[in-house]
Coordinates of N, CA, C and O in Angstrom, one line a residue:
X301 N -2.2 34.3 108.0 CA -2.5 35.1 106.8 C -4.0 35.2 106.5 O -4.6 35.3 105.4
X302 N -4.7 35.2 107.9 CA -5.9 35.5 107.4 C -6.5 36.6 106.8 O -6.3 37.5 107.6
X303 N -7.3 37.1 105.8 CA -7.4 38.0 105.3 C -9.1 38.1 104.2 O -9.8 37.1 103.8
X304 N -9.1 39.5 103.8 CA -10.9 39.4 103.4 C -10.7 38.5 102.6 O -11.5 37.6 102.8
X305 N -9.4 38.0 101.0 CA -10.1 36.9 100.6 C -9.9 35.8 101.1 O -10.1 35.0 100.3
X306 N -9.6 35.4 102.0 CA -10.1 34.0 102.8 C -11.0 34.2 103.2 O -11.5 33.1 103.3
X307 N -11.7 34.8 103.5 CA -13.5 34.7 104.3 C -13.9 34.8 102.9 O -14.4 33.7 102.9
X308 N -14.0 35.2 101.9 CA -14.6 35.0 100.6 C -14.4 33.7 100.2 O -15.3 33.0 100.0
X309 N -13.0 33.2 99.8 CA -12.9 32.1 99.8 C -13.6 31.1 100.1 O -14.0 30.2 99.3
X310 N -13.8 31.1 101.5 CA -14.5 30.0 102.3 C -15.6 29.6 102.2 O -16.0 28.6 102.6
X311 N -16.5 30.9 101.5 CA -17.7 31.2 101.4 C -17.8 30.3 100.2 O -18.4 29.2 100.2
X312 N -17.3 30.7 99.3 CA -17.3 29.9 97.7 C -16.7 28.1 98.2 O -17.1 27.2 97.4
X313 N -16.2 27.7 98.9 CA -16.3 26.7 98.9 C -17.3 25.5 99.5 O -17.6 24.3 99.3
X314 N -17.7 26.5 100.5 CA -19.1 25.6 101.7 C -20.1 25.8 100.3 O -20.8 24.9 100.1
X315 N -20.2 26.8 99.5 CA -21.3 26.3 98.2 C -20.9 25.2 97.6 O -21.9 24.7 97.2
X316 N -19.9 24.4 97.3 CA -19.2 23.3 96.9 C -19.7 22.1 97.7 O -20.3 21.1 97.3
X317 N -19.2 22.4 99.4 CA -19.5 21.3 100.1 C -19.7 21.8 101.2 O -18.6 21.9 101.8
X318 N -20.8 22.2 102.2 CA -20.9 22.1 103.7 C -20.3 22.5 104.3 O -20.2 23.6 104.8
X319 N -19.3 20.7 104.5 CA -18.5 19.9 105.4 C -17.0 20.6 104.5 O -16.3 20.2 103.6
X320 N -17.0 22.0 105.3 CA -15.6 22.5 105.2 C -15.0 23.0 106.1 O -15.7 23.6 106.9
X321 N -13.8 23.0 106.2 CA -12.8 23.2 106.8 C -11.6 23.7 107.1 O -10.7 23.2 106.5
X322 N -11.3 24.6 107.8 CA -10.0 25.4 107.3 C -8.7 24.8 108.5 O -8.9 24.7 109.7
X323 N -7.6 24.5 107.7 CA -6.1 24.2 108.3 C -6.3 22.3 108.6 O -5.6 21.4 108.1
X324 N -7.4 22.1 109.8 CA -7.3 20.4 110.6 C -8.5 19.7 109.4 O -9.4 20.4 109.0
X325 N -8.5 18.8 109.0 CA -9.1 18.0 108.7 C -9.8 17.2 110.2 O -9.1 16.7 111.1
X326 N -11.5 17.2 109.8 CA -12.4 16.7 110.6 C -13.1 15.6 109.8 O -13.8 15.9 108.8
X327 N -12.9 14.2 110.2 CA -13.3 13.3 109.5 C -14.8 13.1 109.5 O -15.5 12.8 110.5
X328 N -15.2 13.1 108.8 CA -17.2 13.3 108.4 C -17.1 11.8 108.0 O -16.0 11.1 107.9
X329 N -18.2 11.6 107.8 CA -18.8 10.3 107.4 C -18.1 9.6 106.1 O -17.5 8.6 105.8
X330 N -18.8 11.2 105.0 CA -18.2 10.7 103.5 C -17.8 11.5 103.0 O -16.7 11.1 102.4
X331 N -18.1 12.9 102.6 CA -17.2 14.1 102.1 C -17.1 15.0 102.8 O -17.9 15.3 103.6
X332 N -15.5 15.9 102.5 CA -15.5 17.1 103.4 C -14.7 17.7 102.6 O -14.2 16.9 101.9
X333 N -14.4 18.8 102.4 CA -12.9 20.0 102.1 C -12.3 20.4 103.1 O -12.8 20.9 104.1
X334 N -11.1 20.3 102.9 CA -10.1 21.1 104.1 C -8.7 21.7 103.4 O -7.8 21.2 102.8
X335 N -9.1 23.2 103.6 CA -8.5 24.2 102.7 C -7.4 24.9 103.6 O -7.5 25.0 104.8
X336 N -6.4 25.2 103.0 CA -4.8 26.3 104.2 C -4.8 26.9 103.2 O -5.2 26.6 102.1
X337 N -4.1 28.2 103.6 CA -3.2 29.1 103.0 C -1.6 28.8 103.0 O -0.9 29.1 104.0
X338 N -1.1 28.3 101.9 CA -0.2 28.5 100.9 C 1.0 29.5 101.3 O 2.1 29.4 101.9
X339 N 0.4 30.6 100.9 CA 1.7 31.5 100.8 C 1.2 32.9 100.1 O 0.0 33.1 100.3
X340 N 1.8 33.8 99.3 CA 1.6 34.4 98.7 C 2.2 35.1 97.7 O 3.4 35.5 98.0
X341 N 1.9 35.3 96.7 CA 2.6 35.5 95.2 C 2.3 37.2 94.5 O 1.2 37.9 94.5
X342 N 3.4 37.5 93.9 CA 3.4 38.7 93.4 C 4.3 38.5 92.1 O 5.3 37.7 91.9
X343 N 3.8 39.5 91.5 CA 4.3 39.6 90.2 C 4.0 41.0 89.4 O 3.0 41.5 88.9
X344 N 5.7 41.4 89.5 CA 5.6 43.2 88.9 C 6.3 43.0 87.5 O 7.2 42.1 87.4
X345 N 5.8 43.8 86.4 CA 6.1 44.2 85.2 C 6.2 45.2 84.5 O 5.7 44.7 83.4
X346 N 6.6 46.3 84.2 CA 6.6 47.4 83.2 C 5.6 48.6 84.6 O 4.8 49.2 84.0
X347 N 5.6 49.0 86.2 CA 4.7 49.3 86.8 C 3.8 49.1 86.3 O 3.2 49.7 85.4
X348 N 3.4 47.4 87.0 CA 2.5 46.6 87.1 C 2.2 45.6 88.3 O 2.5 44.4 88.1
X349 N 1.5 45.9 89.7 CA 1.9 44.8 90.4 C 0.2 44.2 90.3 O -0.9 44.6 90.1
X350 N 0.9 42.7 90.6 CA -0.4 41.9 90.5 C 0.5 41.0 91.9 O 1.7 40.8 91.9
X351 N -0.6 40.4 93.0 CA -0.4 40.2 94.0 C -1.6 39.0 94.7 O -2.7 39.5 95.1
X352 N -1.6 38.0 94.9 CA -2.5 36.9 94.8 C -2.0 36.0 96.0 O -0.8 35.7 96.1
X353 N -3.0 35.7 96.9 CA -3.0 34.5 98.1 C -3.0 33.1 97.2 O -3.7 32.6 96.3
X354 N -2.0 32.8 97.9 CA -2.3 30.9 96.9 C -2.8 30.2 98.2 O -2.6 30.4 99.4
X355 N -3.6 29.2 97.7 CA -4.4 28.4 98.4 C -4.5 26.8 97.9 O -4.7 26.4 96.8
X356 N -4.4 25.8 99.6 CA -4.7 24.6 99.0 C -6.0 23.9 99.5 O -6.4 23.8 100.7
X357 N -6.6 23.5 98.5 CA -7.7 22.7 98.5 C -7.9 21.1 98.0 O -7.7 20.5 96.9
X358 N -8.4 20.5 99.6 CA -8.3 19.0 99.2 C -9.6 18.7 99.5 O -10.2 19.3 100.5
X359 N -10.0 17.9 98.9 CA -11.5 17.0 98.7 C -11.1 15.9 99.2 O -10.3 15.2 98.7
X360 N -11.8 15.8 100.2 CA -11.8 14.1 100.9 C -13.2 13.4 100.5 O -14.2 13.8 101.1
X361 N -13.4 12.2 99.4 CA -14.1 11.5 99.1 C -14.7 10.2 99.5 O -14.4 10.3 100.7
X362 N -15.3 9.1 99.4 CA -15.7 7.8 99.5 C -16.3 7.2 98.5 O -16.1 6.0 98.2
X363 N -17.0 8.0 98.0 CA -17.9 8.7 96.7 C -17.2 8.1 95.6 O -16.2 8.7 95.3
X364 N -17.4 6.9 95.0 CA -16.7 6.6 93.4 C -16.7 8.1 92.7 O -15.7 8.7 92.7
X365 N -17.9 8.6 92.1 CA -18.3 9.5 91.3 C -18.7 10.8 91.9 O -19.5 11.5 91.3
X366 N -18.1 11.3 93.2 CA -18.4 12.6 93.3 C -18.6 13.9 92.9 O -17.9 14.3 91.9
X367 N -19.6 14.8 93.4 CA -19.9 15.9 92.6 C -19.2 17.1 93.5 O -19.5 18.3 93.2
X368 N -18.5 16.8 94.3 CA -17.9 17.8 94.8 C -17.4 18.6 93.7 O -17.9 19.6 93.4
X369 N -16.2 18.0 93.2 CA -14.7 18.4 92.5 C -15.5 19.0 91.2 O -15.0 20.1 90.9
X370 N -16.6 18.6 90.3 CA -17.0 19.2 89.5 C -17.6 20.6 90.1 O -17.6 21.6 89.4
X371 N -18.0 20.7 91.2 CA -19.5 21.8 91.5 C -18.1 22.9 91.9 O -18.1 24.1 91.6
X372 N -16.9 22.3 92.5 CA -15.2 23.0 92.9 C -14.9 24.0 91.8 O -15.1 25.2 91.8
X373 N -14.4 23.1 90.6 CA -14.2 23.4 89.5 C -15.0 24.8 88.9 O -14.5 25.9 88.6
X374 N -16.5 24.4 89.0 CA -17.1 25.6 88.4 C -17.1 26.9 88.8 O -17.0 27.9 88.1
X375 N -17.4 26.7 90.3 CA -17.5 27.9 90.9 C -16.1 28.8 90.7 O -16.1 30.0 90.3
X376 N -14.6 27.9 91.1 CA -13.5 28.7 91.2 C -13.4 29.2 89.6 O -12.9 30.3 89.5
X377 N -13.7 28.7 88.5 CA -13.8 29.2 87.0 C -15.0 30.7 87.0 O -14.7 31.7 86.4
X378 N -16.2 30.6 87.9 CA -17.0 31.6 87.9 C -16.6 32.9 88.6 O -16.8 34.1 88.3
X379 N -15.7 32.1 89.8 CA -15.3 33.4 90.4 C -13.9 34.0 89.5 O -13.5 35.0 90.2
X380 N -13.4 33.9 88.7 CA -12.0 33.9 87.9 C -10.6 33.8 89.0 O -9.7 34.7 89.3
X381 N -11.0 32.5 89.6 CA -9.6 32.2 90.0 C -8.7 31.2 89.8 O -9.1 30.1 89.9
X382 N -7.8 31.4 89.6 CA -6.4 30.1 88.5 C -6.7 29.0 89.7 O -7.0 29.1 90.9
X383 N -6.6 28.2 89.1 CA -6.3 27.3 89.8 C -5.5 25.8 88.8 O -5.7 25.7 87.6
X384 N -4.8 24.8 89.5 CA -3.9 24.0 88.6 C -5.2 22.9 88.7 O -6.3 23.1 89.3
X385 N -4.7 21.7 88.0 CA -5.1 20.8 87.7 C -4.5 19.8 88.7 O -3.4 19.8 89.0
X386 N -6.1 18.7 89.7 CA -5.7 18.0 90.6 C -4.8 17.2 91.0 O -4.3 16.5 90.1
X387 N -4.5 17.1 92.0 CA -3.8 15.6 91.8 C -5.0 14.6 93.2 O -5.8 14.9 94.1
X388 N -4.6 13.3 92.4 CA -5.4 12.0 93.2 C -4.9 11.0 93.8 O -4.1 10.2 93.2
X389 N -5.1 10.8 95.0 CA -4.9 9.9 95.9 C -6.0 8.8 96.6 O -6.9 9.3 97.4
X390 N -6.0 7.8 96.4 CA -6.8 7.0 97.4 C -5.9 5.9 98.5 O -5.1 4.9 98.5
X391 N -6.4 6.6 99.2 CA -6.1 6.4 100.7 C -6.3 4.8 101.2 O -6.9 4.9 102.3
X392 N -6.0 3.4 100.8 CA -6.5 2.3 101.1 C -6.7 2.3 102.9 O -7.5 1.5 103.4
X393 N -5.9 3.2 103.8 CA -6.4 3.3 105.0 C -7.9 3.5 105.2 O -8.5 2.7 106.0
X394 N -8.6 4.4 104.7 CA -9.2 5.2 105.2 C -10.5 4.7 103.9 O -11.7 4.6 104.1
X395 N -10.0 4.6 103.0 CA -10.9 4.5 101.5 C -11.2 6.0 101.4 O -12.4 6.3 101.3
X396 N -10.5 6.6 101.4 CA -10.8 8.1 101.3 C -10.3 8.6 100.1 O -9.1 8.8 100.0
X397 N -11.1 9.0 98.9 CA -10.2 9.5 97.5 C -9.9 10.8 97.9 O -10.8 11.5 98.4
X398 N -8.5 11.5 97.6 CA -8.3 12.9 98.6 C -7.8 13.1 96.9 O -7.0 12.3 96.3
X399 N -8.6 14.7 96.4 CA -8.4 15.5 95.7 C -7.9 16.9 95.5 O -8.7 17.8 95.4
X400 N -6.6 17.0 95.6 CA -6.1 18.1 96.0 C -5.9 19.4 94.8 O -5.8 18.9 93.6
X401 N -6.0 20.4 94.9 CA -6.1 21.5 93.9 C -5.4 22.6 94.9 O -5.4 23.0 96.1
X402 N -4.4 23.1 93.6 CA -3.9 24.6 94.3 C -4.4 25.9 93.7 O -4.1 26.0 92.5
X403 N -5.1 27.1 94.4 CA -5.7 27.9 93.6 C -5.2 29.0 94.1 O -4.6 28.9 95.2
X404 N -5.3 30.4 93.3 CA -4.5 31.7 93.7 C -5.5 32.7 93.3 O -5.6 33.0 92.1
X405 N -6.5 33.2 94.2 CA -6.8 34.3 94.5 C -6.3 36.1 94.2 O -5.6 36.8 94.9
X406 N -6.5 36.2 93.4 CA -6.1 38.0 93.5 C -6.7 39.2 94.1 O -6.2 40.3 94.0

């Protein structure tokens, strides 16, 4: 499902972090993102369609206090795209804090 907003997408997230990645996770030193496409969502009303790529985004940390997830946060609010509230994982394998976010593009 690659499509123009995924290359925009990707764009807005390497301003977040670099070390990004689409579908495999590439293990970097200390932070990276590694983002897939989801699926896709529509929603008709009264002839009204609205039609949106959902997307998942995970932040792989080491970072007690990373600035990833905040710099994430802003940008996807600037660009006006929904997105839910994280969920958190630390990884005692790896010591990897992995922050996952699902966001939906229109």
């Amino acid at each position: 499902m690659q499509t123009y907003n995924s290359e925009q997408f990707m764009k807005l997230l390497v301003c977040a972090c670099p070390n990004t990645y689409h579908d495999k996770a590439h293990e970097e030193p200390n932070e990276y993102i590694v983002w897939t496409e989801l699926g896709e969502n529509s929603f008709r009303a009264e002839g009204v369609d609205e039609y949106a790529e959902r997307y998942s985004v995970t932040v792989y940390t080491k970072e007690e206090f990373s600035e990833i997830p905040e710099k994430l946060r802003y940008l996807l609010s600037e660009a006006d795209y929904a997105f839910e509230d994280p969920t958190v994982y630390f990884d005692e394998k790896t010591d990897y804090r992995i922050i996952s976010y699902a966001v939906e593009v229109t």
